[in-house]
Amino acid sequence: MSADSQASSPVPLVRAGGIGVRRAGRWIFREVDLEVVRGNLVFLIGANGAGKTTCAKAALGLIDIDEGYVDRSPSLCVGYVPQRLAVSPTLPLSVRRLMQLTGRFPASEIDSALNSVGLERLGDPPVVNLSGGELQRLLLASALIRKPDLLVLDEPDQGVDVAGSDVLHSLIDAIRISTDCGVLWISHDLELAMKAGDDFVVLVPHEHEDRPLSRPDAV
Amino acid sequence: MLDDFVTRALFAGIGTALVTGPAGCFVVWRRLAYFGETIAHSALLGVALALLGEIPLVVGIFGCASVIVLALYFLEGRDALPTDTLLGMFAYGGLALGLVVLAFFPTVRFNLNGLLFGDILAVSRADIAIVWGGGIVALFVLWRLWRSLLATTVDADLASVAGFRPERARLAFGLLLAAIIAVAIKIVGVLLIVALLVIPPATVRHLSRSPEAMAVWAAVAGALAVAGGLFASAELDTPSGPSIVVAALALFALTRIRRS
């Protein structure tokens, strides 16, 4: 780790201030502040339909925001684990081919990424044959192989049983400690967030008024 | 060698199949069969405009199809109508408008049957040059788009995070498909072109271990269907475009019977 002598608070990997997204004339969420620094685990909590995934995508710059600002550290490498992967059964995609999807990596790096999520014995079966838990781990491995500064997990314990989800939680914690990456974890489990997180943001679904928060603009 | 019309048909057909196979894989993976239908149906409007403007048919068809691809790209998600409704409107709107426009010019003569079902036995040396020249360009573009398009097909957000541009890949593939269909319509026609895009990939799906292998095998299966269909058409005196599609279906059935 680099010596960070002068700064008392580290530079955030991503910082969003007062962001909001509206779709078809309705605000999905408004006035959300979010900050993730290196080594921190931040939970993004909300009920179904509260706009958690949309909010995370807005913070990553995958979708445009309609208010507020987002600062991301330059050359930020993000590892993203989507909530689920809808691979068409017509697409012949094996585990190792999926690991190569976003870049070419040597076999040794693929091995060690699969190792780190406990999939070393999996071999190279078609992705469509994997169980929910195996697929989540595989997605995690394909995010980790990029050596991300920021790991974004969209409800990683969905479709995994309770025992499996405990293993997954400790696995993610171990990864955060060993790689010193920041983690943004989308979940509906407030208890988990209060227990395990360094910080958490709660999205509350309600009728967001259509009043201008800052000065109104022409659009 | 190219003096014989059957030989010319074989060259043009195989050249087409070598492109429609790999491109068709993405049509199957991304569920774009109806999108392909829309481009193909709109070709009639393209033909009408080409005949009136006295420009080459391929250019007219590609130009018209490109406009529709762009329109769909900008309307999709912004309009309340579902995608398949939009596609239906453009498909049959293009077809109908083309026929109406042509009716205003009764002196313009063209082979409607050939347009609908293909006229592979009438291909000229120039057509073969277009098929192979255009085909090499199309395969090169597809090869350049491959990684980005494949990542987008698996998950658009994963692709974005990795630095790909899913929207751009999607639009580029739409335009590529428009170009491929514009050239291939000469071979199997407006109503049968999508068969050449979806049947070969569907045939080889279970023989393939990777996306790349599937693309190569789809090209091979398409070429076999063209050769088999043309041979049968010559032997049995059946229409060549439909015979190629029937041969492709027979090949599909054959691989299924062997599996079970």
XYZ file of C-alpha atoms in Angstrom:
479
model
C 0.000 0.000 0.000
C 1.143 3.517 -0.722
C 1.939 5.849 2.137
C -0.923 8.273 2.469
C 0.633 10.735 4.875
C -1.117 14.059 4.320
C -4.672 12.998 3.659
C -6.717 12.223 6.727
C -9.626 10.974 4.606
C -8.732 8.951 1.514
C -9.898 9.981 -1.951
C -13.157 8.175 -2.724
C -13.271 5.725 -5.613
C -16.725 6.983 -6.385
C -18.726 9.813 -4.859
C -22.286 10.651 -5.825
C -24.043 13.716 -4.456
C -27.784 14.304 -4.592
C -28.275 12.053 -7.598
C -31.674 11.233 -9.032
C -32.956 9.376 -12.083
C -36.327 9.832 -13.713
C -37.968 7.602 -16.254
C -41.150 8.316 -18.215
C -41.879 11.378 -16.112
C -41.440 9.657 -12.731
C -38.501 9.877 -10.389
C -37.139 6.435 -9.596
C -35.075 7.865 -6.763
C -33.859 11.307 -5.728
C -31.319 12.993 -3.507
C -29.076 9.991 -2.967
C -25.583 10.515 -1.578
C -23.135 7.674 -1.913
C -19.421 7.341 -1.332
C -17.098 4.353 -1.500
C -13.437 4.545 -0.531
C -10.764 1.905 -0.978
C -11.116 -0.967 1.465
C -14.625 0.005 2.528
C -17.767 -2.085 2.292
C -20.802 0.068 1.587
C -24.309 -1.354 1.388
C -27.016 0.016 -0.841
C -30.240 -1.037 0.839
C -33.821 -0.836 -0.362
C -36.994 -2.788 -0.954
C -37.820 -4.275 -4.341
C -38.560 -1.514 -6.799
C -36.755 1.154 -4.792
C -34.283 1.600 -7.643
C -31.196 -0.003 -6.102
C -29.790 -1.409 -9.317
C -30.579 1.804 -11.195
C -28.873 3.816 -8.470
C -25.730 1.664 -8.605
C -25.640 1.882 -12.404
C -26.007 5.661 -12.166
C -23.075 5.819 -9.756
C -20.998 3.747 -12.196
C -21.978 5.967 -15.123
C -23.799 3.154 -16.936
C -26.921 5.303 -17.128
C -27.343 9.068 -17.152
C -28.463 10.913 -14.051
C -31.083 13.626 -14.142
C -29.842 15.551 -11.134
C -26.830 15.676 -8.847
C -23.228 14.835 -9.631
C -20.990 11.761 -9.712
C -17.211 11.843 -9.334
C -15.248 8.736 -10.137
C -11.523 8.490 -9.665
C -9.779 8.537 -13.044
C -8.946 5.137 -14.539
C -11.217 3.454 -12.036
C -11.402 -0.266 -12.749
C -14.814 -1.650 -11.818
C -15.726 -5.278 -11.294
C -19.459 -5.662 -11.721
C -21.465 -8.695 -10.669
C -24.991 -8.430 -12.101
C -27.944 -9.785 -10.177
C -28.422 -12.537 -12.681
C -27.015 -13.484 -16.013
C -29.510 -14.405 -18.694
C -27.240 -16.350 -21.037
C -29.262 -17.568 -23.985
C -29.266 -21.388 -24.115
C -28.398 -21.061 -27.795
C -25.032 -19.510 -26.914
C -22.371 -22.175 -26.323
C -20.412 -20.504 -23.541
C -18.171 -22.472 -21.220
C -16.936 -21.352 -17.802
C -13.448 -20.554 -19.059
C -14.723 -18.784 -22.150
C -16.893 -16.567 -19.932
C -13.795 -15.633 -17.937
C -12.244 -14.372 -21.204
C -15.287 -12.353 -22.179
C -14.013 -8.909 -21.244
C -10.328 -9.423 -21.963
C -7.646 -11.966 -22.701
C -6.125 -13.470 -19.593
C -3.499 -16.212 -19.250
C -4.746 -19.585 -18.037
C -2.855 -19.171 -14.765
C -4.801 -16.000 -13.921
C -8.079 -17.694 -14.768
C -7.101 -20.596 -12.514
C -6.270 -18.333 -9.616
C -9.468 -16.287 -10.039
C -11.546 -19.484 -10.053
C -9.511 -20.695 -7.059
C -10.236 -17.563 -5.080
C -13.981 -18.187 -5.297
C -13.705 -21.929 -4.651
C -14.510 -23.106 -8.165
C -11.161 -24.819 -8.860
C -12.804 -28.229 -9.213
C -15.526 -27.070 -11.561
C -13.701 -27.876 -14.803
C -15.049 -26.225 -17.940
C -18.780 -27.018 -18.218
C -21.284 -24.897 -20.179
C -22.407 -21.883 -18.151
C -26.086 -22.808 -18.571
C -25.494 -26.008 -16.569
C -24.307 -24.203 -13.432
C -26.368 -23.881 -10.271
C -27.350 -20.429 -9.003
C -24.574 -20.413 -6.424
C -21.928 -21.575 -8.883
C -22.983 -18.922 -11.384
C -22.709 -16.185 -8.725
C -19.201 -17.344 -7.842
C -18.241 -17.503 -11.492
C -19.469 -13.938 -12.040
C -17.482 -12.890 -8.992
C -14.377 -14.588 -10.396
C -14.841 -12.881 -13.767
C -15.073 -9.539 -11.947
C -11.986 -10.297 -9.815
C -9.774 -11.284 -12.738
C -9.840 -7.636 -13.795
C -8.231 -6.713 -10.433
C -10.903 -4.078 -9.777
C -10.528 -1.036 -7.536
C -14.251 -1.137 -6.948
C -16.372 -4.261 -6.762
C -20.104 -3.779 -7.302
C -22.325 -6.686 -6.293
C -26.018 -6.712 -7.140
C -27.720 -8.927 -4.545
C -25.053 -11.620 -4.773
C -26.920 -13.934 -2.389
C -30.042 -14.116 -4.573
C -30.766 -17.691 -5.534
C -28.250 -19.043 -3.025
C -29.345 -20.981 0.061
C -28.633 -19.718 3.591
C -25.499 -21.803 4.142
C -24.219 -20.809 0.718
C -24.927 -17.158 1.380
C -22.898 -17.211 4.629
C -19.975 -18.676 2.689
C -20.450 -16.031 0.014
C -20.435 -13.237 2.612
C -17.183 -14.353 4.188
C -15.700 -14.891 0.730
C -16.506 -11.320 -0.298
C -15.090 -9.999 2.966
C -11.900 -11.980 2.455
C -11.553 -10.606 -1.069
C -12.025 -7.044 0.170
C -9.332 -7.465 2.800
C -6.832 -9.245 0.560
C -7.204 -6.933 -2.463
C -8.062 -3.705 -0.587
C -10.782 -2.883 -3.091
C -13.880 -0.883 -2.280
C -17.134 -2.834 -2.328
C -20.613 -1.544 -3.129
C -23.076 -4.247 -2.152
C -26.711 -4.010 -3.200
C -28.984 -5.821 -0.792
C -32.373 -5.700 0.899
C -30.921 -7.050 4.145
C -30.619 -4.088 6.517
C -29.480 -6.347 9.349
C -26.541 -7.606 7.320
C -25.678 -4.056 6.308
C -25.597 -2.829 9.902
C -23.562 -5.818 10.996
C -21.027 -6.095 8.190
C -20.895 -2.748 6.402
C -18.663 0.264 6.987
C -21.504 2.412 5.754
C -24.902 2.016 4.192
C -27.332 4.004 2.068
C -31.052 3.328 2.235
C -33.320 3.960 -0.732
C -36.902 4.586 0.294
C -39.562 4.196 -2.373
C -42.031 7.048 -2.211
C -43.685 9.534 -4.470
C -40.878 11.918 -5.234
C -42.277 15.367 -5.741
C -41.537 16.909 -9.058
C -40.268 20.141 -7.538
C -36.938 21.483 -8.685
C -34.327 20.872 -6.036
C -31.745 23.187 -7.436
C -32.368 25.922 -9.904
C -34.747 24.836 -12.639
C -33.262 24.369 -16.050
C -34.806 24.792 -19.435
C -35.304 21.103 -20.154
C -15.564 -21.929 -65.267
C -18.134 -19.253 -64.438
C -19.797 -19.678 -67.829
C -22.215 -22.258 -66.517
C -25.139 -20.682 -64.646
C -25.250 -23.483 -62.078
C -21.585 -22.898 -61.245
C -22.202 -19.177 -60.898
C -25.175 -19.879 -58.629
C -23.027 -22.187 -56.518
C -20.309 -19.555 -56.121
C -22.774 -16.818 -55.214
C -24.766 -19.043 -52.854
C -21.763 -20.395 -50.986
C -20.293 -16.900 -50.715
C -23.561 -15.745 -49.172
C -23.827 -18.683 -46.772
C -20.269 -18.149 -45.481
C -21.428 -14.720 -44.232
C -25.014 -15.445 -43.183
C -23.848 -18.371 -41.001
C -21.604 -16.415 -38.605
C -23.826 -13.298 -38.674
C -26.853 -15.521 -38.147
C -25.329 -16.800 -34.900
C -25.843 -13.356 -33.397
C -29.351 -13.257 -34.838
C -30.069 -16.468 -32.914
C -28.218 -15.501 -29.714
C -29.729 -12.030 -29.583
C -33.191 -13.138 -30.790
C -33.171 -10.871 -33.810
C -35.064 -13.108 -36.243
C -38.006 -10.721 -36.432
C -35.615 -7.790 -36.733
C -34.116 -9.553 -39.756
C -37.602 -10.105 -41.186
C -38.301 -6.388 -40.875
C -35.138 -5.461 -42.750
C -35.949 -8.011 -45.442
C -39.546 -6.880 -45.907
C -38.488 -3.253 -46.119
C -36.351 -4.271 -49.103
C -39.357 -3.911 -51.367
C -39.498 -0.215 -50.607
C -35.760 -0.068 -51.233
C -36.249 -1.746 -54.606
C -39.011 0.677 -55.534
C -36.866 3.672 -54.645
C -33.864 2.200 -56.487
C -35.879 1.629 -59.664
C -37.263 5.157 -59.545
C -33.911 6.730 -58.747
C -32.138 4.482 -61.255
C -29.538 3.401 -58.730
C -28.330 -0.199 -58.178
C -30.877 -2.362 -56.327
C -28.380 -3.353 -53.634
C -27.736 0.306 -52.835
C -31.451 1.091 -52.686
C -32.199 -1.875 -50.441
C -29.287 -1.139 -48.116
C -30.136 2.562 -47.931
C -33.766 1.900 -47.075
C -32.868 -0.835 -44.564
C -30.320 1.452 -42.877
C -32.961 4.131 -42.361
C -35.216 1.543 -40.706
C -32.381 0.214 -38.519
C -31.629 3.774 -37.376
C -35.309 4.535 -36.783
C -35.725 1.386 -34.682
C -32.538 2.166 -32.774
C -33.815 5.580 -31.759
C -37.435 4.555 -31.170
C -36.736 1.444 -29.107
C -37.174 2.204 -25.421
C -38.179 5.800 -26.121
C -41.555 4.867 -27.491
C -44.284 3.235 -25.439
C -44.870 0.610 -28.130
C -43.216 -2.782 -27.619
C -40.389 -3.713 -29.962
C -42.242 -6.433 -31.865
C -45.099 -4.026 -32.619
C -42.632 -1.462 -33.953
C -40.961 -4.172 -36.037
C -44.314 -5.287 -37.447
C -45.193 -1.728 -38.393
C -41.921 -1.199 -40.217
C -41.920 -4.642 -41.865
C -45.362 -4.483 -43.408
C -45.333 -0.715 -43.774
C -42.189 -1.022 -45.890
C -43.603 -3.912 -47.923
C -46.925 -2.181 -48.576
C -45.396 1.204 -49.302
C -43.004 -0.395 -51.788
C -45.887 -2.034 -53.695
C -47.927 1.169 -53.650
C -45.024 3.264 -54.912
C -44.380 0.782 -57.740
C -48.051 0.891 -58.761
C -47.642 4.559 -59.649
C -45.087 3.620 -62.270
C -46.662 0.878 -64.395
C -43.924 1.181 -67.011
C -41.275 0.050 -64.519
C -40.833 -3.691 -64.966
C -39.172 -5.923 -62.480
C -39.282 -9.532 -61.362
C -41.406 -9.580 -58.198
C -41.204 -13.358 -57.921
C -37.413 -13.201 -58.045
C -37.392 -10.549 -55.367
C -39.632 -12.540 -53.038
C -38.055 -15.977 -53.487
C -34.629 -15.297 -54.952
C -33.200 -15.598 -58.395
C -29.925 -17.354 -57.805
C -29.776 -18.935 -61.261
C -29.700 -15.463 -62.804
C -26.630 -14.184 -60.950
C -24.018 -12.528 -63.107
C -20.258 -12.318 -62.653
C -20.811 -8.841 -61.215
C -23.218 -10.301 -58.646
C -20.572 -12.852 -57.633
C -18.040 -10.045 -57.253
C -20.465 -8.142 -55.020
C -21.236 -11.241 -52.923
C -17.584 -12.155 -52.371
C -16.205 -8.614 -52.103
C -19.016 -7.524 -49.796
C -18.789 -10.814 -47.923
C -15.113 -10.360 -47.130
C -15.791 -6.827 -45.880
C -18.786 -8.048 -43.834
C -16.771 -10.852 -42.217
C -13.977 -8.408 -41.431
C -16.417 -5.999 -39.763
C -18.000 -8.877 -37.836
C -14.568 -10.040 -36.715
C -13.761 -6.523 -35.449
C -17.107 -6.289 -33.636
C -16.963 -9.818 -32.272
C -15.671 -9.311 -28.718
C -17.778 -6.263 -28.063
C -20.890 -7.848 -29.532
C -20.397 -11.107 -27.666
C -19.892 -9.327 -24.330
C -22.998 -7.222 -25.059
C -24.964 -10.370 -25.850
C -24.041 -11.940 -22.508
C -24.720 -8.785 -20.460
C -24.768 -5.186 -21.666
C -23.767 -3.789 -18.259
C -20.823 -6.167 -17.927
C -19.750 -5.060 -21.388
C -20.025 -1.363 -20.462
C -18.039 -1.798 -17.276
C -15.300 -3.542 -19.260
C -15.049 -0.540 -21.573
C -17.065 -1.846 -24.515
C -19.818 0.266 -26.054
C -22.930 -1.945 -26.161
C -25.136 0.628 -27.882
C -22.589 1.221 -30.592
C -22.070 -2.517 -31.099
C -25.822 -3.012 -31.359
C -26.225 -0.291 -33.984
C -23.180 -1.448 -35.947
C -24.521 -4.996 -36.063
C -27.935 -3.729 -37.203
C -26.325 -1.892 -40.118
C -24.121 -4.893 -40.915
C -27.196 -7.090 -41.001
C -28.890 -4.606 -43.328
C -25.921 -4.823 -45.696
C -25.801 -8.633 -45.579
C -29.522 -8.934 -46.243
C -29.341 -6.397 -49.085
C -26.791 -8.584 -50.867
C -28.328 -11.943 -49.943
C -31.839 -11.095 -51.166
C -30.678 -11.819 -54.722
C -29.945 -15.398 -53.652
C -32.961 -16.521 -51.620
C -35.311 -13.550 -51.732
C -37.121 -11.315 -49.263
C -39.306 -14.048 -47.813
C -36.596 -16.668 -47.310
C -33.470 -14.736 -46.309
C -34.043 -15.083 -42.550
C -34.061 -18.867 -43.006
C -30.457 -18.646 -44.203
C -29.630 -16.599 -41.079
C -31.266 -18.790 -38.420
C -31.357 -22.398 -39.681
C -27.580 -23.017 -40.061
C -26.741 -21.713 -36.547
C -29.659 -23.678 -35.080
C -28.371 -26.774 -36.880
C -24.863 -26.601 -35.441
C -25.692 -25.322 -31.937
C -25.253 -28.733 -30.308
C -22.067 -29.532 -32.199
C -20.312 -26.394 -30.938
C -18.290 -25.940 -27.779
C -17.635 -22.216 -28.175
C -19.282 -19.208 -29.866
C -16.452 -19.057 -32.396
C -16.799 -22.743 -33.274
C -20.527 -22.254 -33.746
C -19.898 -19.393 -36.177
C -17.511 -21.523 -38.273
C -19.815 -24.551 -38.298
C -22.803 -22.380 -39.198
C -20.897 -21.139 -42.244
C -20.145 -24.754 -43.209
C -23.752 -25.867 -42.677
C -25.020 -22.951 -44.759
C -22.625 -23.773 -47.604
C -23.730 -27.427 -47.527
C -27.372 -26.365 -47.672
C -26.676 -24.147 -50.699
C -24.817 -26.926 -52.509
C -27.437 -29.545 -51.634
C -30.340 -27.271 -52.498
C -28.901 -26.269 -55.865
C -28.131 -29.895 -56.720
C -31.673 -30.963 -55.834
C -33.104 -28.009 -57.709
C -31.221 -29.023 -60.853
C -32.138 -32.701 -60.523
C -35.790 -32.297 -59.584
C -36.443 -29.038 -61.443
C -37.631 -27.255 -58.296
C -37.232 -23.506 -57.573
C -33.704 -22.931 -56.346
C -34.237 -20.442 -53.449
C -36.867 -22.584 -51.703
C -34.811 -25.729 -52.446
C -31.850 -24.239 -50.568
C -34.043 -23.532 -47.539
C -35.529 -27.038 -47.670
C -31.991 -28.466 -47.831
C -31.034 -26.384 -44.774
C -34.076 -27.735 -42.925
C -33.219 -31.285 -43.961
C -29.706 -30.811 -42.583
C -31.205 -29.519 -39.333
C -33.527 -32.521 -39.097
C -30.629 -34.870 -39.820
C -28.539 -33.558 -36.892
C -31.563 -33.837 -34.603
C -32.316 -37.432 -35.565
C -28.700 -38.429 -34.930
C -28.853 -36.852 -31.473
C -31.946 -38.678 -30.311
